[in-house]
Phi, psi and omega in degrees: 000136178291144184299322181298315178295319178300317180297322178297315178295317181297315181295318179294319181294315180293326176296320179297311182292325177298320178291317180295330183254023190290334183285125184272155177291142174289114185291347177298333179298330187241021187294345178284338188228000187277002176244015175295135180270176185298321180295318179296319179293318177301318180296326179298322187256359188292334183251014178230159174276120187297315182242133184224151171277158178235111192264351180272161176261169180220158180293134183241135179247133173277122185246346180197145174231152179202165176202154172248199182303317185239346190246136173262136176242130174229130179257128182241157180222135176214153180293128173287122183265014173297144177242119181289160172295157186303321183295338184255351191297320183294320177290316179303319182298335179278341183267065193296331180298334183272004183278357183237143175264127177247144173206150175256136175255121178249132183206154178293142184296339185276354183231156177249340178220158176219153176284325186253137177226143174242127170263116183256133182243121186281178181265180182296140176063025176297131179265325180199174185256019187310304183293319182295325182295331175295318178293314180301319181298319178297317180297317182290322178295331179272346178212096184291345179271040183225131170247141177243127175253108181264111187271166172240119182288161176310138176069013179246148172053241181296345183263011182284121175299157189305316186262008179291133186292332176199165182303121176091356186306316184295343179298323185239320189256023177278288174185163185305315183296319178296320179297315179299316181292327177297318179288322176301314180295321179301312179298315179301314185294322177293320176297320177297320178294321176303317179298323181293321188256354190306318184275003181262349184220152177280327182225140180231130174249136174242136178190163178189176181235148180062238178303323177297327176291319177298315180299319178299318181296320180286328173300324182288359173265354185221345184223114185256017188279342177284158182269342177204142180239113181261109184257097184259133175052048178218147177242194184272356191229076178299321178304317179291322176301317178296320180298325186262349190293134176267355188268005176226079184304327180298324177298313180296322181295324187266002180306320184295329178292315187283329183261347185053027180060021182237319189270156171289125185304313185298330182295336178290338186246022185308323180299343181268001179282116184306322186289352175276357182242184180233143179293143177252000183232157176288153179300333179292347179265358187247130173243125177250128179241127184213147176267131182294336183248022183293126179265351179262334180240129181281118184298327179296325178277343168297320179297326177292322176298317181295323177291320179303313181270347190053048188297135183283325185246112180238113186248118177254149173224152186268074176194181179259198182298309183284323182290355177306326182302328180276347181247008189296325185298308178293327177295315180299321178299318179290324177297317180297322177299316180295318180298314182295326182285316187267330188258320187275348179280000000 
C-alpha cells in the first residue's frame, strides 16, 4: 500500500475511534488515587513483581451456547483470581463487573477436542467480536483441529463497570494506577486461562493486536507455557504510546490532573515499559507483526521490542494501524508459516 493512501486510512480511522470514545471517565470514581505522583507509584511496585503467571485452575461456568452451520460457540465465565495492589483494592472491589473473566470457545461442530488452541486477545475499546469471528470461522473451517479462545480484557464488553462511558475506557482514561492494574490483571487473566486449558490441548498459541499485542508481550515476561506468542501492532514502550494516542480523548483531557503540569507523563506508567522487565521465553517463540506506516505505534520502538525478545519471526506490512485490514491476507499467510514451523513440528 502506498504511504499516502495508508495515511488517509489511518487519519480517517483514528478520527472515527476518537469520536466513538469521546466521552471521558468521571474522575470522581478515582479521586482517591488519581493524584499519585511517579515516585509514589514507583514505591507501590518496587517490592513486588509487576507481572506474574498464575498456575492454578479455577471453576468455570458455561453461560451461553450458539452455533452456525459449521461452528460451535460456547461462552464461559470464571472468577478472575487477580489480586490488586493495596492502594487500588477498595476501588477495584466496587467494580464488580470486572471481577470475572469471560471468553468464547469456537470449535468445529464435527469435533469435541483439538490438539491446537489459540488464545486471542483483542484491542482497546473493543465492543464485540463480530468481524473477528468471521476470520476465526474461516481458520477453523480450514483446520478442524483448531480451537479459538476469544478473551475479554478487563473493563471491556461483559466486564464493563456500570458507569464506564464505553467499553474499555477505564483501561486508559481512569488514572495511572488503574491503568497499570488493568494491564496487570489482563496478563494475570490470560495466564489463568492458560492454566484452565493447558491439559486440553497439545499446543497453545497466545496472540493479539494493538492492546492485545502489548498484553501478549508482557505475558511473555512472566509465563513461558505457550508455544508461540504473536505480538501484533505493539512496541516496547506502552507509556509513550498512551501519551501520544489520539483514540482515547479522555486520557488526553485528564493528563493535567495526573501530572499536575509538572511530571513527565510516561514516568507515571513506568511499570508498563517492557524494557523494565526480562523475557521469559525464547526468541523462537515470538512473532512480531508491525505496520511500516503505523501512526499509533512507533516502528523504531517495535525494533526495540524485537531486540528485547530476539524474536525469530518479524513480519512487516506496508500500511498503518487501521490499514492492516487491507494487508491482513499476506500477513496471515506468514503467520500460518510461523505456526506450522514452530508449533506443528
